[in-house]
PDB file of C-alpha atoms in Angstrom:
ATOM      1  CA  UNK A   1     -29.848 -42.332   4.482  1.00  0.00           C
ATOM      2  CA  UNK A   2     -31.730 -39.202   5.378  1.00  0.00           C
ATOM      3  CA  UNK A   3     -30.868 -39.274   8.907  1.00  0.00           C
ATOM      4  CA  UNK A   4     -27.453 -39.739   7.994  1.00  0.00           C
ATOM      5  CA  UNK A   5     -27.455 -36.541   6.095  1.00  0.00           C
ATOM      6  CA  UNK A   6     -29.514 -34.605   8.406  1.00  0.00           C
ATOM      7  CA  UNK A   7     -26.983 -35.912  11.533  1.00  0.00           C
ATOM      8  CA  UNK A   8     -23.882 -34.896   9.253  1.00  0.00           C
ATOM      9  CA  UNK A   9     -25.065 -31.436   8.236  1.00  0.00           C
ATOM     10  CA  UNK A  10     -24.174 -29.483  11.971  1.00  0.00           C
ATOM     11  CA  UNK A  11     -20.594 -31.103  12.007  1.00  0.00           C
ATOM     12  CA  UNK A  12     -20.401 -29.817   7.735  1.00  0.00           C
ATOM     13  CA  UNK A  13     -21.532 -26.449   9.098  1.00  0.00           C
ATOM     14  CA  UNK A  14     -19.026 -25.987  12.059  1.00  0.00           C
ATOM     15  CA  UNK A  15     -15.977 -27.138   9.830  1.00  0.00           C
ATOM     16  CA  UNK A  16     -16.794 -24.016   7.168  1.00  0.00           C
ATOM     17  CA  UNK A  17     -16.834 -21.742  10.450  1.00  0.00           C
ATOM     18  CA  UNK A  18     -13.292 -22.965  11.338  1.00  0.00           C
ATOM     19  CA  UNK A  19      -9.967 -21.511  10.890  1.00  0.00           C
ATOM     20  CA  UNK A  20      -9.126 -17.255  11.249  1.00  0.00           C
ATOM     21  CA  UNK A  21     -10.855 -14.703   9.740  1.00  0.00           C
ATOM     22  CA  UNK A  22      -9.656 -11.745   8.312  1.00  0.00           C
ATOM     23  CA  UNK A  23      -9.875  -8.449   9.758  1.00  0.00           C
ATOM     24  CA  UNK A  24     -12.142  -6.049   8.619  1.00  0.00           C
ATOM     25  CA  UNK A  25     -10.647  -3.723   6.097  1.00  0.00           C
ATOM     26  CA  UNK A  26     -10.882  -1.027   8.060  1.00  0.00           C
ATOM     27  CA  UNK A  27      -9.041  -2.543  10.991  1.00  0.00           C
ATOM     28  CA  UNK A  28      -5.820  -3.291   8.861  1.00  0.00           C
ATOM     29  CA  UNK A  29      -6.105   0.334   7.352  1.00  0.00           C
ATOM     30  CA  UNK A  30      -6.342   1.634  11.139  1.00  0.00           C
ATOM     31  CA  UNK A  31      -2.939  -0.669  11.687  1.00  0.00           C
ATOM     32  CA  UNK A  32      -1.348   1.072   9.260  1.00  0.00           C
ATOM     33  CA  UNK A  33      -1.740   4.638  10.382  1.00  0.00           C
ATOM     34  CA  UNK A  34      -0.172   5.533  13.622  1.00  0.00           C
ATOM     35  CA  UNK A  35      -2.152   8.033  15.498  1.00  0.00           C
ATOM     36  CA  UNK A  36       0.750  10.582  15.699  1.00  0.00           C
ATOM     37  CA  UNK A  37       3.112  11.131  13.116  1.00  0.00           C
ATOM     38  CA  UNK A  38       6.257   8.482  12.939  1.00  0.00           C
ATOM     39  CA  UNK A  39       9.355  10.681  14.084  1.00  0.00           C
ATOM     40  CA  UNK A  40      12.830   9.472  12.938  1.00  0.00           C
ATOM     41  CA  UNK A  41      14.679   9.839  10.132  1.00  0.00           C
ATOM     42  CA  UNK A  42      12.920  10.388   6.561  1.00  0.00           C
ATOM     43  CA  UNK A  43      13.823  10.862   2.941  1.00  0.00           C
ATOM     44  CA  UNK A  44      11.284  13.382   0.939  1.00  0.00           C
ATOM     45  CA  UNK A  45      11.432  13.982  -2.612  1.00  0.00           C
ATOM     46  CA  UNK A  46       9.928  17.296  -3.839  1.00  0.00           C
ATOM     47  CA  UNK A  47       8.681  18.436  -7.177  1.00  0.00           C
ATOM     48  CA  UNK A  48       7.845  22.131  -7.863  1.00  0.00           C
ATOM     49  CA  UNK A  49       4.745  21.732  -9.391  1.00  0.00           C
ATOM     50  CA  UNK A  50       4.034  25.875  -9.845  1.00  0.00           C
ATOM     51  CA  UNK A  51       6.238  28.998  -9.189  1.00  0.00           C
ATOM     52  CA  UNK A  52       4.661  32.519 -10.012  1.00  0.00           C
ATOM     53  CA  UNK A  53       5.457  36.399  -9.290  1.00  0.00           C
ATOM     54  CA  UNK A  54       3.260  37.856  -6.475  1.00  0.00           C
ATOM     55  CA  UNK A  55       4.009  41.106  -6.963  1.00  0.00           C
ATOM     56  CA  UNK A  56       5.176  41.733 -10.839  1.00  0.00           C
ATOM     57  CA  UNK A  57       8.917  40.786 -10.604  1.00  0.00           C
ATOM     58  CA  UNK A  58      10.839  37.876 -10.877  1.00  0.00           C
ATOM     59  CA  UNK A  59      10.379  35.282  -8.128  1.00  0.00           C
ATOM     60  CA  UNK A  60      13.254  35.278  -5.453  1.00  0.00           C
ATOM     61  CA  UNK A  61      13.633  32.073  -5.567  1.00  0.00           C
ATOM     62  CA  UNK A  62      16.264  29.911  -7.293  1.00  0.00           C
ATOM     63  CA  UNK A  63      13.170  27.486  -7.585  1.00  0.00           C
ATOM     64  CA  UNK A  64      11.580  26.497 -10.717  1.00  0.00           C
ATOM     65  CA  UNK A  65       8.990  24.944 -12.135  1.00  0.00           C
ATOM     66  CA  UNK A  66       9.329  21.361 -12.967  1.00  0.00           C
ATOM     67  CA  UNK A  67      12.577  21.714 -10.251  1.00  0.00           C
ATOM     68  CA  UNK A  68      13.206  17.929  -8.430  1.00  0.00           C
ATOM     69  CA  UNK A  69      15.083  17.807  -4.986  1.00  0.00           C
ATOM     70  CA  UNK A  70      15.809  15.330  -2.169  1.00  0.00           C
ATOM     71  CA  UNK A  71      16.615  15.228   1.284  1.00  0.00           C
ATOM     72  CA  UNK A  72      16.855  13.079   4.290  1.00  0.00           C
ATOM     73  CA  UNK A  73      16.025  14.999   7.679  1.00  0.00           C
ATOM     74  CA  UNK A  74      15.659  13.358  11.573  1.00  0.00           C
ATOM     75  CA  UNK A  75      12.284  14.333  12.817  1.00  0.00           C
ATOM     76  CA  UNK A  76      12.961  13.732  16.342  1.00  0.00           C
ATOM     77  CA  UNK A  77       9.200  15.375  17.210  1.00  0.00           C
ATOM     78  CA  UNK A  78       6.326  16.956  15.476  1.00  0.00           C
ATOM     79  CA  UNK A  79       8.225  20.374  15.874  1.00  0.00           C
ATOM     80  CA  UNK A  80      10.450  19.779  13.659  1.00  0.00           C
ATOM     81  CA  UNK A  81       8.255  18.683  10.826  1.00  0.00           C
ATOM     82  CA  UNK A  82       9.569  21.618   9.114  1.00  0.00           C
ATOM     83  CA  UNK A  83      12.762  19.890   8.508  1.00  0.00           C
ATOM     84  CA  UNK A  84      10.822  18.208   5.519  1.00  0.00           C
ATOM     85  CA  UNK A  85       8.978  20.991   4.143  1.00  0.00           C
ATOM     86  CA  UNK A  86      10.697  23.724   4.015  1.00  0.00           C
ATOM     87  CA  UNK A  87      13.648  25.889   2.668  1.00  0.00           C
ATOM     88  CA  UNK A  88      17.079  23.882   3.796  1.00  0.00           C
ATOM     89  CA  UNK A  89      18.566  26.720   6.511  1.00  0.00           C
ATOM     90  CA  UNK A  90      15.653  28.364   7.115  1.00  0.00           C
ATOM     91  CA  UNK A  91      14.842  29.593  10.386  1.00  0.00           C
ATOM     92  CA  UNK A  92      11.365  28.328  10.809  1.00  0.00           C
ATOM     93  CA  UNK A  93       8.605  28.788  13.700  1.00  0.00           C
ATOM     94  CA  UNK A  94       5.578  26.696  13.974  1.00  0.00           C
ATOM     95  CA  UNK A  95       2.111  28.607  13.748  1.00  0.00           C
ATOM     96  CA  UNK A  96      -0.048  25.860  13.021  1.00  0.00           C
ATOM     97  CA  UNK A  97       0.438  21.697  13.503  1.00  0.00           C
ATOM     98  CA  UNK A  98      -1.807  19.202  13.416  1.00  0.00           C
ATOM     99  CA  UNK A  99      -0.457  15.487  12.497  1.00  0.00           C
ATOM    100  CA  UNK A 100      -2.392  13.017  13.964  1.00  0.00           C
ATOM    101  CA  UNK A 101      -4.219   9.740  12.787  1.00  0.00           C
ATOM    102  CA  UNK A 102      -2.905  10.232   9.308  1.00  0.00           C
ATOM    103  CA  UNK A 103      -3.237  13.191   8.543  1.00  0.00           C
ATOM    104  CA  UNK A 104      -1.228  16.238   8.424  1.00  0.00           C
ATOM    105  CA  UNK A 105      -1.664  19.844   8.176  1.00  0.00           C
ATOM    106  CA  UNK A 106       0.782  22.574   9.405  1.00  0.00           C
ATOM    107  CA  UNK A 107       2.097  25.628   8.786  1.00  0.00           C
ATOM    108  CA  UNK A 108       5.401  27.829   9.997  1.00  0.00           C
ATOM    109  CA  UNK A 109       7.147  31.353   9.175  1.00  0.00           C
ATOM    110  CA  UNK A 110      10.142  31.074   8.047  1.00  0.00           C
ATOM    111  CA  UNK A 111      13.230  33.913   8.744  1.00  0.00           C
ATOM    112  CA  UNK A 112      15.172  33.893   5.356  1.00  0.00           C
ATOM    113  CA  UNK A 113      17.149  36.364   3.525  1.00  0.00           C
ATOM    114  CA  UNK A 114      15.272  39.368   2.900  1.00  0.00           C
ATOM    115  CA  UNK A 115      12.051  38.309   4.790  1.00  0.00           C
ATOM    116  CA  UNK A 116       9.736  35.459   5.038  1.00  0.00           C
ATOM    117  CA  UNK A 117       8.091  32.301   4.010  1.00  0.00           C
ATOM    118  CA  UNK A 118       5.408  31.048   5.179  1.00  0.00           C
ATOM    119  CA  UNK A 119       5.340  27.400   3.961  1.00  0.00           C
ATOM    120  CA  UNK A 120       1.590  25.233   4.308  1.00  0.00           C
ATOM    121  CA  UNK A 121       1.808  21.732   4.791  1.00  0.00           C
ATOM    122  CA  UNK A 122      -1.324  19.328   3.637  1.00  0.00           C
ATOM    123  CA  UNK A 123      -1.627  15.342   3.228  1.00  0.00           C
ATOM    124  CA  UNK A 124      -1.335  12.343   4.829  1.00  0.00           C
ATOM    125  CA  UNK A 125       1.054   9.968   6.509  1.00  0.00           C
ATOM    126  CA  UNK A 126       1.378   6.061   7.252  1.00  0.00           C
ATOM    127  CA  UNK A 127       3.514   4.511   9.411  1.00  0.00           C
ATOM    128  CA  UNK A 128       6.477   5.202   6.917  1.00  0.00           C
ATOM    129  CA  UNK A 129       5.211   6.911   4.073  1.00  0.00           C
ATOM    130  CA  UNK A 130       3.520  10.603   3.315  1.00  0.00           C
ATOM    131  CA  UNK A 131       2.163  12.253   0.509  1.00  0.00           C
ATOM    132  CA  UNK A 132       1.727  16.082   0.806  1.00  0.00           C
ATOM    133  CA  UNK A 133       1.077  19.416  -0.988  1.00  0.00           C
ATOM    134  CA  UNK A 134       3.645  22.157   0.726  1.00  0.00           C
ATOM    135  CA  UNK A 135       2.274  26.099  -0.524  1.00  0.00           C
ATOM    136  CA  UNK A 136       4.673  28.314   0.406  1.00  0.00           C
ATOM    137  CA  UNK A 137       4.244  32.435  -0.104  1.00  0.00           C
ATOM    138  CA  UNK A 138       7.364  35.028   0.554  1.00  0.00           C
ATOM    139  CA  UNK A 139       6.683  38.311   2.123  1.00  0.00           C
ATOM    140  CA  UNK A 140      10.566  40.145   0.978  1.00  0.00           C
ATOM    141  CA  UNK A 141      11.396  43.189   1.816  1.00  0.00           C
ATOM    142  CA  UNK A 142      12.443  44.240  -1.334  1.00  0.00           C
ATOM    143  CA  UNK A 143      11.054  42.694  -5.198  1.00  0.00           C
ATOM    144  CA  UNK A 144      10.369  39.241  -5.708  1.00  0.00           C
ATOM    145  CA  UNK A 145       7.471  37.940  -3.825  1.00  0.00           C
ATOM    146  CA  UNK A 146       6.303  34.779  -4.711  1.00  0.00           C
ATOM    147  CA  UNK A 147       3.881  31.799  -4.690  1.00  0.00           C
ATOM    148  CA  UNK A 148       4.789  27.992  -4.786  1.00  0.00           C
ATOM    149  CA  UNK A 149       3.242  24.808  -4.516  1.00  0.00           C
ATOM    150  CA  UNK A 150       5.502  21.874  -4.111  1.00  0.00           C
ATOM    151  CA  UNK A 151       4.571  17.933  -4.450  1.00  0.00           C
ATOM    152  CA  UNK A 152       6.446  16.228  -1.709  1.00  0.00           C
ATOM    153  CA  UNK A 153       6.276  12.344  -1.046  1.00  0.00           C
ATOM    154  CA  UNK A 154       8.643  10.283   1.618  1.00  0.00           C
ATOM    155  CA  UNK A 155       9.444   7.366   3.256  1.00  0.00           C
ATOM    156  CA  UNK A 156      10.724   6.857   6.209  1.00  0.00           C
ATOM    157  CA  UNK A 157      14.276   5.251   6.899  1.00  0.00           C
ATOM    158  CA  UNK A 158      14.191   4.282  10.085  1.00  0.00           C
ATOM    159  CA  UNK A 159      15.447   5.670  13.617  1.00  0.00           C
ATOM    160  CA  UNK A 160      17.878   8.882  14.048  1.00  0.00           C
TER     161      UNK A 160
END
C-alpha cells in the first residue's frame, strides 16, 4: 500500500500544477494603461472645487464654486489635450505635456478676453478613463484675477 501511495504522489503533484495561471497583478494593471494617452473622442465632467480673487476683486470668471459642467471633445493627439481642460473657445498653446504610461501632467496659456489663463493639468489616465486636478490662474489686464482648481474625471467614447 505504501508503494502505491509513494508511486501516486508525482502524478497528484503534476495535476495541481495544471491548468493557466493568472497573471501577476501587476501585469494586468500594466494592460490596462496604455503607454501614451488614448486619443479619440472623450466625455469629461468637471466640478469647481475652489474659485478665489487673486488680486482683491471679484473673480472674472462666470465660474463658481460647487459649479458642474460637461463636455465631449475629439482628442485626435496629445496637442490637443487642452480640449478637455480648459476654457471652451479658448485659444490655448501648449508649454508643458507629458502623458505617458498613465500619467498626465501638462500645462498651456490660454488667449481669452482680457488676457490669460494658464490652466495645469495633473492625474492619471487608463485606457478609457482619467481622473485629474486642472489649476488654472488668469493674468487680465484689467480687475479680476483669479485662482481655480477644478476636479475633472472622463471616459472615453470611442473613435472621432
Amino acid at each position: 500500500m505504501r508503494k502505491l501511495v509513494l508511486a501516486a504522489l508525482p502524478a497528484l503533484m503534476l495535476g495541481a500544477c495544471g491548468g493557466e495561471s493568472a497573471p501577476p497583478a501587476n501585469e494586468t494593471a500594466a494592460a490596462a494603461v496604455p503607454v501614451a494617452f488614448p486619443i479619440g473622442e472623450w466625455e469629461v465632467s468637471s466640478t469647481v472645487e475652489r474659485i478665489a480673487s487673486t488680486d482683491g476683486s471679484t473673480p472674472a470668471s462666470p465660474a463658481k464654486q460647487g459649479d458642474k459642467a460637461t463636455r465631449k471633445a475629439c482628442v485626435a493627439d496629445a496637442d490637443q489635450l487642452s480640449k478637455l481642460f480648459a476654457e471652451q473657445g479658448a485659444d490655448c498653446k501648449v508649454t508643458t505635456t507629458y502623458a505617458r504610461q498613465g500619467r498626465i501632467n501638462t500645462a498651456y496659456q490660454c488667449k481669452r478676453s482680457g488676457g490669460l489663463t494658464t490652466p495645469t493639468v495633473n492625474g492619471r489616465y487608463t485606457a478609457d478613463t482619467l481622473d485629474v486636478t486642472v489649476d488654472t490662474a488668469s493674468m487680465l489686464s484689467g480687475s479680476g484675477d483669479y485662482q481655480m482648481t477644478e476636479k475633472v474625471t472622463g471616459k472615453r467614447l470611442g473613435d472621432c
